[in-house]
PDB file of C-alpha atoms in Angstrom:
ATOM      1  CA  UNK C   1      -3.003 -15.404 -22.761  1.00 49.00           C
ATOM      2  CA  UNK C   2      -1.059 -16.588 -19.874  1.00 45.00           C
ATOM      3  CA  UNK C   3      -2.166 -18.366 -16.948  1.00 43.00           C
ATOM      4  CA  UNK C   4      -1.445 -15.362 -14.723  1.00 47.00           C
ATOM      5  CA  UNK C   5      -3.545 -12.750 -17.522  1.00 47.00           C
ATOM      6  CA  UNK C   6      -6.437 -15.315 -16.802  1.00 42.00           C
ATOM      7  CA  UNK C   7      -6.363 -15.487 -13.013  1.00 50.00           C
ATOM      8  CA  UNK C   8      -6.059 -10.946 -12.995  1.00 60.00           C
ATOM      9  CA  UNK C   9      -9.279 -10.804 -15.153  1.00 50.00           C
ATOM     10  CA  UNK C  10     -12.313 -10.019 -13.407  1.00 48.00           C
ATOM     11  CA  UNK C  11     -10.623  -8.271 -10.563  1.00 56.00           C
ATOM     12  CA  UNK C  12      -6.006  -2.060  -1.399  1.00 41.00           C
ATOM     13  CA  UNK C  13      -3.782   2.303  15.926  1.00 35.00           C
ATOM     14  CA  UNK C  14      -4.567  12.184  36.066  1.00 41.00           C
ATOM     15  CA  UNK C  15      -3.387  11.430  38.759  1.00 45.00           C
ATOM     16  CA  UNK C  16      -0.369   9.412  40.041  1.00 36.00           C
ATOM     17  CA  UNK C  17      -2.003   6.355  41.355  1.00 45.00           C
ATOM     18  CA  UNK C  18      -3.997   6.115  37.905  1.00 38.00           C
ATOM     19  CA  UNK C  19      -0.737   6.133  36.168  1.00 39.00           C
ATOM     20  CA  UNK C  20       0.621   3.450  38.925  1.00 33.00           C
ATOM     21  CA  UNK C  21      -2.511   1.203  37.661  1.00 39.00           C
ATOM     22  CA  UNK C  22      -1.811   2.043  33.967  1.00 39.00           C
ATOM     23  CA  UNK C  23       2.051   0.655  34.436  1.00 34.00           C
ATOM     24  CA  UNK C  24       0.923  -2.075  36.479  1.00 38.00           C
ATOM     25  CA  UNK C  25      -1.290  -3.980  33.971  1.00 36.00           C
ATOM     26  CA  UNK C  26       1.215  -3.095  30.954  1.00 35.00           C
ATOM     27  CA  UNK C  27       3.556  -4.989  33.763  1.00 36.00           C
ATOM     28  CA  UNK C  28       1.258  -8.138  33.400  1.00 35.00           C
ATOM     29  CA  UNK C  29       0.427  -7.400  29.937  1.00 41.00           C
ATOM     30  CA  UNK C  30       4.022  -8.081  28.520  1.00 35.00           C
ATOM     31  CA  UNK C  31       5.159 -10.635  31.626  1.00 36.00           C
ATOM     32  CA  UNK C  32       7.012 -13.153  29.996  1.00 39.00           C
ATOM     33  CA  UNK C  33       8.036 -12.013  26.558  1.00 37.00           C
ATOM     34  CA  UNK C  34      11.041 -13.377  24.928  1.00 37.00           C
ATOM     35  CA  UNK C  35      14.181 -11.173  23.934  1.00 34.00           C
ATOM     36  CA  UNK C  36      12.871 -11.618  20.227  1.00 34.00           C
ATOM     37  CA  UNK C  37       9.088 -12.292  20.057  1.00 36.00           C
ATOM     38  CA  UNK C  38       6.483  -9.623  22.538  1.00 42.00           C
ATOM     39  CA  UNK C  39       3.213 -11.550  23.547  1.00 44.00           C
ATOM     40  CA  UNK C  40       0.472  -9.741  24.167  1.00 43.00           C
ATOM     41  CA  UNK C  41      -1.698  -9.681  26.437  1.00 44.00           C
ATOM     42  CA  UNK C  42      -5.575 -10.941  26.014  1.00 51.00           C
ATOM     43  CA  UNK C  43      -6.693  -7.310  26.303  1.00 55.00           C
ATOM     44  CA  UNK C  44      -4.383  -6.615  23.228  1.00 78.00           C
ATOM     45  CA  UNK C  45      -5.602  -9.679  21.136  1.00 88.00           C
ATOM     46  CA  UNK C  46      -7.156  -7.733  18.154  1.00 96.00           C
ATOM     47  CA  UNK C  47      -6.934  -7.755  14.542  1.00 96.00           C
ATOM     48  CA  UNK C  48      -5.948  -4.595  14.343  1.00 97.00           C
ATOM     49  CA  UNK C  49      -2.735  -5.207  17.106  1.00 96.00           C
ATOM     50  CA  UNK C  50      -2.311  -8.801  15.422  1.00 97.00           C
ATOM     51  CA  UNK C  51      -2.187  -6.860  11.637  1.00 97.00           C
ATOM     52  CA  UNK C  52       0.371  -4.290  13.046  1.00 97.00           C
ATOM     53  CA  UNK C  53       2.940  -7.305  14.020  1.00 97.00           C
ATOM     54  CA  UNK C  54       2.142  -9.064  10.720  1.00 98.00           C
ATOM     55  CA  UNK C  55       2.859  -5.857   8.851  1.00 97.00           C
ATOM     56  CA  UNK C  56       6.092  -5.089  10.770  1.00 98.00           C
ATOM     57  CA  UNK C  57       7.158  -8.639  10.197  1.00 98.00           C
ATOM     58  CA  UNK C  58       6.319  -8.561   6.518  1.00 97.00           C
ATOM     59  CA  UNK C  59       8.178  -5.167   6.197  1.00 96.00           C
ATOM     60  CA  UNK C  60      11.193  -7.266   8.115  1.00 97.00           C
ATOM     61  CA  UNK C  61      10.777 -10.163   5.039  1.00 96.00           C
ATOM     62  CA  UNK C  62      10.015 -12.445   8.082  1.00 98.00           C
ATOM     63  CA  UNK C  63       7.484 -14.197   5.331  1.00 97.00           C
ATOM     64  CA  UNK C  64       6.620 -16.852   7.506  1.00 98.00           C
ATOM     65  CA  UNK C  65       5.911 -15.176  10.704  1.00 98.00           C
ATOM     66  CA  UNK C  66       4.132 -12.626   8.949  1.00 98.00           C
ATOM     67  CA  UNK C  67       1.709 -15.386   7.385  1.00 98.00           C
ATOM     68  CA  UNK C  68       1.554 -17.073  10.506  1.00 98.00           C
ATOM     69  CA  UNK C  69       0.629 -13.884  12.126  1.00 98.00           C
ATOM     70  CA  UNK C  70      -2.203 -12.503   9.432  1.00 98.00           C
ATOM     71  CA  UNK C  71      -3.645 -15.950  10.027  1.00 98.00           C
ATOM     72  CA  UNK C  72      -4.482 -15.261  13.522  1.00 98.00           C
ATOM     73  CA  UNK C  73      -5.844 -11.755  12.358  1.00 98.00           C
ATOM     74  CA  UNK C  74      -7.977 -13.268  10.056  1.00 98.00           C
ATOM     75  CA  UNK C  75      -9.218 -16.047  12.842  1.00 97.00           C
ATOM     76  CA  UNK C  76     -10.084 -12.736  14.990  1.00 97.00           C
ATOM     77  CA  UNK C  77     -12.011 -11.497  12.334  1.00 98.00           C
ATOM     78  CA  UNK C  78     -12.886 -13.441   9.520  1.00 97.00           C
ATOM     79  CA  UNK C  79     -14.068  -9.920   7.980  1.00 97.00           C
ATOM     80  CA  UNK C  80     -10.748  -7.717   8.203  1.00 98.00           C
ATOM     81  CA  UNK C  81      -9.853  -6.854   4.647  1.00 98.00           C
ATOM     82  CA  UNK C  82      -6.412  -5.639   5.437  1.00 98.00           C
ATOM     83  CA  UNK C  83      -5.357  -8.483   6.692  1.00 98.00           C
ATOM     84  CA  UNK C  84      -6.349 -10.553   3.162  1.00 99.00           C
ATOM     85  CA  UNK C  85      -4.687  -7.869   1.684  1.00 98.00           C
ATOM     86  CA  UNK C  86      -1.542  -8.277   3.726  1.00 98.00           C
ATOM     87  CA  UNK C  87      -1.633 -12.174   2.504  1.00 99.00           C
ATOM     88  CA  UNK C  88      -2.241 -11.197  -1.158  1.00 98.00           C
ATOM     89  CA  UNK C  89       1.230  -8.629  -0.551  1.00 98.00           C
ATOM     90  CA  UNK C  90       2.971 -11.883   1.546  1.00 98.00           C
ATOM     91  CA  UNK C  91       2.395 -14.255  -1.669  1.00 98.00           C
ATOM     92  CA  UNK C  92       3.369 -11.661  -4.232  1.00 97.00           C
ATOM     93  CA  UNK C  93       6.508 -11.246  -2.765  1.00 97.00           C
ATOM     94  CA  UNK C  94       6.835 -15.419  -2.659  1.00 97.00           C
ATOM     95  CA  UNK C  95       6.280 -15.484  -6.273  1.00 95.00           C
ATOM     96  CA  UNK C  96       2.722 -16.992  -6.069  1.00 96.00           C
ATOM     97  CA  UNK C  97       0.411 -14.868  -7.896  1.00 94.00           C
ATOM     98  CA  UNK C  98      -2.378 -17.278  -8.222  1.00 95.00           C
ATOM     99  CA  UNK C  99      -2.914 -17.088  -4.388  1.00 97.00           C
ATOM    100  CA  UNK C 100      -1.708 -13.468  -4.181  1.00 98.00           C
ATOM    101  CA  UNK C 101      -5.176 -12.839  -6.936  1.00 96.00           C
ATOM    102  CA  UNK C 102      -6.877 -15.236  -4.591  1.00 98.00           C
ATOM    103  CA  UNK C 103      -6.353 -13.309  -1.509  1.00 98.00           C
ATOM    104  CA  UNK C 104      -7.010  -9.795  -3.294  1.00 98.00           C
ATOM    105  CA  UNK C 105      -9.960 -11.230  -4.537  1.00 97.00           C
ATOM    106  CA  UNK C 106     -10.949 -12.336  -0.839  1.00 98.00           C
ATOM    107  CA  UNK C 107      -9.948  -8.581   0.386  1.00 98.00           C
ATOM    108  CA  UNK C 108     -12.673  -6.781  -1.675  1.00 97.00           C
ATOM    109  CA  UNK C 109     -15.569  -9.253  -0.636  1.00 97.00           C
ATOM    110  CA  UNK C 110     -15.411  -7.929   2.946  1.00 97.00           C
ATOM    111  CA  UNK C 111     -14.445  -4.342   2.427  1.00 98.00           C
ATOM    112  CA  UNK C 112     -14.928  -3.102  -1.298  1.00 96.00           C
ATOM    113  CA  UNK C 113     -14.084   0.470   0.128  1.00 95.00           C
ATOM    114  CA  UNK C 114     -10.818  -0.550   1.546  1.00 98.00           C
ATOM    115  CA  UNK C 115      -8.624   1.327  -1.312  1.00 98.00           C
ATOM    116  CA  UNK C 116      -5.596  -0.664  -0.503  1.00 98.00           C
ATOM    117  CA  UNK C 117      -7.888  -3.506  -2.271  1.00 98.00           C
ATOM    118  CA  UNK C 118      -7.408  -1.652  -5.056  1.00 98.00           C
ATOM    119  CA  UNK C 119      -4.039  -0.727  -4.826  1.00 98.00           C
ATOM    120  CA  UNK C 120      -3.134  -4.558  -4.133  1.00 98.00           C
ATOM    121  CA  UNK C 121      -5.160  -5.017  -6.936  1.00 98.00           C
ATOM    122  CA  UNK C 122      -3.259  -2.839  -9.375  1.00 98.00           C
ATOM    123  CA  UNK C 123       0.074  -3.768  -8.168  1.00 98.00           C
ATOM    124  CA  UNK C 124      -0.264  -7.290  -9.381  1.00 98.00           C
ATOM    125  CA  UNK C 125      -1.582  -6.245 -12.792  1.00 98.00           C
ATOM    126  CA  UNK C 126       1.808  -4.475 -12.655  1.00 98.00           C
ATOM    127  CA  UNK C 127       3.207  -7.350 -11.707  1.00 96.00           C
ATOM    128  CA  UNK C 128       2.051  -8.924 -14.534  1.00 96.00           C
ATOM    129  CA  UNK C 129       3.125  -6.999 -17.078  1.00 97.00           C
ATOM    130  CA  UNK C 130      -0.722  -5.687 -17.787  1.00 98.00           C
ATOM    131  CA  UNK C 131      -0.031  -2.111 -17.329  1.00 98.00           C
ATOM    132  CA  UNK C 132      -3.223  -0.282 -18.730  1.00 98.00           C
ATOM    133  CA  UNK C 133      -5.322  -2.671 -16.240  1.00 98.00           C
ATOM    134  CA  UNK C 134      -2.787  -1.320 -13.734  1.00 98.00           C
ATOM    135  CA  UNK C 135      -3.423   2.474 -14.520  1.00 99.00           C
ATOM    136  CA  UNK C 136      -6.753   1.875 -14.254  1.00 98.00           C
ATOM    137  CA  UNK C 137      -7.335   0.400 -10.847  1.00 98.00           C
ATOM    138  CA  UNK C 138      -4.611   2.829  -9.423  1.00 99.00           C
ATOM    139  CA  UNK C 139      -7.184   5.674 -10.771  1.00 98.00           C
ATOM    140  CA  UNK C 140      -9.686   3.650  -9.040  1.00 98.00           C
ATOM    141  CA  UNK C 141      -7.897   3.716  -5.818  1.00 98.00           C
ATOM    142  CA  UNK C 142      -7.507   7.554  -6.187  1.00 98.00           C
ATOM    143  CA  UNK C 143     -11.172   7.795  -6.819  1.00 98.00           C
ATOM    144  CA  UNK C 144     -12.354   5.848  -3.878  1.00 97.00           C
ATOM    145  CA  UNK C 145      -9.355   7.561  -1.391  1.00 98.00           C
ATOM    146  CA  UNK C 146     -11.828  10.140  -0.086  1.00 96.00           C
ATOM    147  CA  UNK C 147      -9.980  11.281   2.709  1.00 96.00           C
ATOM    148  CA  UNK C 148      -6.790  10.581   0.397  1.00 97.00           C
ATOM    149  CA  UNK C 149      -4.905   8.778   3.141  1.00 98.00           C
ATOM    150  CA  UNK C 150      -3.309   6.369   0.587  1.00 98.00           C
ATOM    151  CA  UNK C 151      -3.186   9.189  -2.296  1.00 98.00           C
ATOM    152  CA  UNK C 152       0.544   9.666  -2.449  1.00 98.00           C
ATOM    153  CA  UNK C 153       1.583   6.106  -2.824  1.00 98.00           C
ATOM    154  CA  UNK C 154      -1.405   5.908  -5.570  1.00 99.00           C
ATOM    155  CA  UNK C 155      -0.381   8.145  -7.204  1.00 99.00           C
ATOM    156  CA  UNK C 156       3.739   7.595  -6.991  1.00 99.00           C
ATOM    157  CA  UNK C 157       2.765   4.081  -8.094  1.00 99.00           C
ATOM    158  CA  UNK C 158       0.611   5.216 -10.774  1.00 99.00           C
ATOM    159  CA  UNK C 159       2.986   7.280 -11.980  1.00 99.00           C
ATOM    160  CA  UNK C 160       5.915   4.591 -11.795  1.00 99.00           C
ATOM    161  CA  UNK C 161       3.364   2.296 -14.321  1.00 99.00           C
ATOM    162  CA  UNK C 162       2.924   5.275 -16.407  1.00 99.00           C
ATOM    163  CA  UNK C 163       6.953   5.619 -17.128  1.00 99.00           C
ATOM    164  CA  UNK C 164       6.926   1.781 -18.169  1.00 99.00           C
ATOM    165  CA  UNK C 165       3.741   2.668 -20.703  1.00 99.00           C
ATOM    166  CA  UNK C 166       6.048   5.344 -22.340  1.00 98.00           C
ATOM    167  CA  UNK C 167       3.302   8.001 -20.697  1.00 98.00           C
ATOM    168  CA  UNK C 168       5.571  10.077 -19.581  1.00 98.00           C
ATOM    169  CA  UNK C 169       3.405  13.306 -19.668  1.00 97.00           C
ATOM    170  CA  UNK C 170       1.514  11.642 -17.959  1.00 98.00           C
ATOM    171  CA  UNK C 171       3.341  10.499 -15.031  1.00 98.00           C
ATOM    172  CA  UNK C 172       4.606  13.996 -14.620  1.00 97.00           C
ATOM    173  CA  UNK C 173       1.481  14.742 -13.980  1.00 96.00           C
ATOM    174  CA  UNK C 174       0.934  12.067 -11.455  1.00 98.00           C
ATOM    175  CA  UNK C 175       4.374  12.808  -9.518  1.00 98.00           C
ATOM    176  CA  UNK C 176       3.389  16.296  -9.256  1.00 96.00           C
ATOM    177  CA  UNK C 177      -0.035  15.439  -7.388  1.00 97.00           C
ATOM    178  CA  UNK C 178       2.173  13.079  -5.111  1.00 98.00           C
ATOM    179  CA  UNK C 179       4.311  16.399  -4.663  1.00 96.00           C
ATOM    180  CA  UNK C 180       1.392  18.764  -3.802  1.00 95.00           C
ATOM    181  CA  UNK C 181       0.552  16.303  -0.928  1.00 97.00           C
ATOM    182  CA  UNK C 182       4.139  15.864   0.182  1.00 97.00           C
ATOM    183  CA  UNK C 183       6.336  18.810  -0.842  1.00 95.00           C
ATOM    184  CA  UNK C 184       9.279  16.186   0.381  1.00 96.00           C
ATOM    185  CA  UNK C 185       8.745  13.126  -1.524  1.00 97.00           C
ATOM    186  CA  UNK C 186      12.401  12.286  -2.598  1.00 97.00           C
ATOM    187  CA  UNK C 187      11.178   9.665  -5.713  1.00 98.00           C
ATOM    188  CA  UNK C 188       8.712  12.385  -6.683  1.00 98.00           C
ATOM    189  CA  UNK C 189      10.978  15.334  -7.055  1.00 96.00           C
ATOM    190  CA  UNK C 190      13.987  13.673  -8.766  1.00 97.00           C
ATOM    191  CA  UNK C 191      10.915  12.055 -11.200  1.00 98.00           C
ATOM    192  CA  UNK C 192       9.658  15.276 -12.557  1.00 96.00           C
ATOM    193  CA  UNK C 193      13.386  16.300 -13.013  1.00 95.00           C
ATOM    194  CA  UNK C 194      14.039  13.638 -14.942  1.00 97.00           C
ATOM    195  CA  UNK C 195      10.767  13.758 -17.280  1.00 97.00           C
ATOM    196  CA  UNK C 196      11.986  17.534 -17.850  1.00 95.00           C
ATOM    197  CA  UNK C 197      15.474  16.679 -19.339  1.00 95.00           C
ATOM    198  CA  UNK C 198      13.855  13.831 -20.835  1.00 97.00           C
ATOM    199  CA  UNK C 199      11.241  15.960 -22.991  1.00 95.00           C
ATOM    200  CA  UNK C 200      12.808  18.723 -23.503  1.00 94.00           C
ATOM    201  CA  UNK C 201      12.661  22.688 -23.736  1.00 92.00           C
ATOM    202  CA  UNK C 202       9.609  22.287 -25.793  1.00 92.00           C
ATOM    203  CA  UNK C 203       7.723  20.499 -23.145  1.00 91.00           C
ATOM    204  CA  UNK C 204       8.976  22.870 -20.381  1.00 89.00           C
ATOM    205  CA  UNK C 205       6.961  25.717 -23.465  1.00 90.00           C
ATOM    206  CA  UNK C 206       3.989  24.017 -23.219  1.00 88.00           C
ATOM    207  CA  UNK C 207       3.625  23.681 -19.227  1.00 88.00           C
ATOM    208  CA  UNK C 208       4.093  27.420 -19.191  1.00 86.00           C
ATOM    209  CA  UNK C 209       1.876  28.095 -21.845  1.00 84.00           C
ATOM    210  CA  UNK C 210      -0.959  26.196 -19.781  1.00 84.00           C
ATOM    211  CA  UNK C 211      -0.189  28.065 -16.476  1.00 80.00           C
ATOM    212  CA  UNK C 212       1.097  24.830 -15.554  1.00 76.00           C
ATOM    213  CA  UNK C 213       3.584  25.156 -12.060  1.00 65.00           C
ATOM    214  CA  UNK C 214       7.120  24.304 -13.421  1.00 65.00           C
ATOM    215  CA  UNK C 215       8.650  25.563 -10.172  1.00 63.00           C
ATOM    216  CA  UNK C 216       8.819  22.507  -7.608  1.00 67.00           C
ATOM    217  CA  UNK C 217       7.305  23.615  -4.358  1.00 61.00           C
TER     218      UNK C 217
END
């Protein structure tokens, strides 16, 4: 078993002189910010404003900012998962896994809810070449997404896994949840297309057979 199967074991913002006031203290607020780097303003100094510059940064591949940045989220609040989860995303993308595991880990001891724990969690199984542990915490993100606000990406990634397993029933059937949430989804659409030239007439049979939609909304 490799060093990296070891570490995944045991694992996802009336009235004019009101407004005048409002403009005034965003005036102080962002006094003295640089053409390339805003400062906030104490009143601003959150984790959750901190996380949003972190994330931006991170989607930028501004690695070191980024860290620098989820480090001063997490000294805000030593209890905000997403910003562990950001730093578990930050050293995946560096190549370090063992600290990426470490940080995923660290994510679901303050929030086990926090689904992206669990997406984080599958992505490195992924990662890792361990793609039935993958399918099965992306399932467990699905299952924990109540309000399903991180359902298409779950299940798009889920789906993506699935295609690398062979599975590719089953991913159909996981791009075509991602499509019922979002009718648009570009990667979703052109999927399903694919998996239908890919398996034939005969599997086109069967989805009609089982009432199954073969029309794409």
């Amino acid at each position: 078993m490799s060093r990296t199967a070891v570490g995944l074991s045991g694992l996802g913002l009336s009235g004019l002189g009101l407004a005048i006031a409002a403009l005034a203290i965003v005036a102080l607020g962002f006094a003295g910010c640089g053409a390339k780097t805003m400062q906030y303003s104490g009143s601003l100094d959150t984790p959750e404003v901190e996380y949003a510059k972190a994330l931006s940064l991170l989607e930028s591949g501004a690695h070191d900012e980024a860290e620098a940045a989820l480090r001063r989220t997490m000294r805000l609040d030593d209890g905000y998962a997403p910003a562990y989860v950001g730093m578990s995303r930050l050293f995946l993308e560096r190549g370090d896994v063992k600290e990426a595991i470490r940080y995923v880990h660290m994510a679901r001891i303050r929030d086990v809810d926090y689904v992206p724990c669990w997406l984080m969690a599958a992505r490195l199984y992924d990662a890792a070449g361990q793609y039935e542990a993958a399918v099965a915490e992306f399932r467990e993100a699905i299952t924990r997404d109540k309000d399903r606000l991180w359902a298409v990406e779950s299940y798009v990634d889920l789906a993506r896994t699935l295609e690398k397993l062979d599975r590719l029933e089953d991913a159909h059937d996981a791009y075509m949840e991602a499509i019922t949430l979002d009718p648009l989804h570009i990667e979703a659409r052109s999927s399903v297309t694919r998996i239908w030239k890919t398996l034939g007439p005969e599997f086109l049979m069967r989805l009609r057979y089982e009432n199954r939609d073969i029309i794409l909304p």
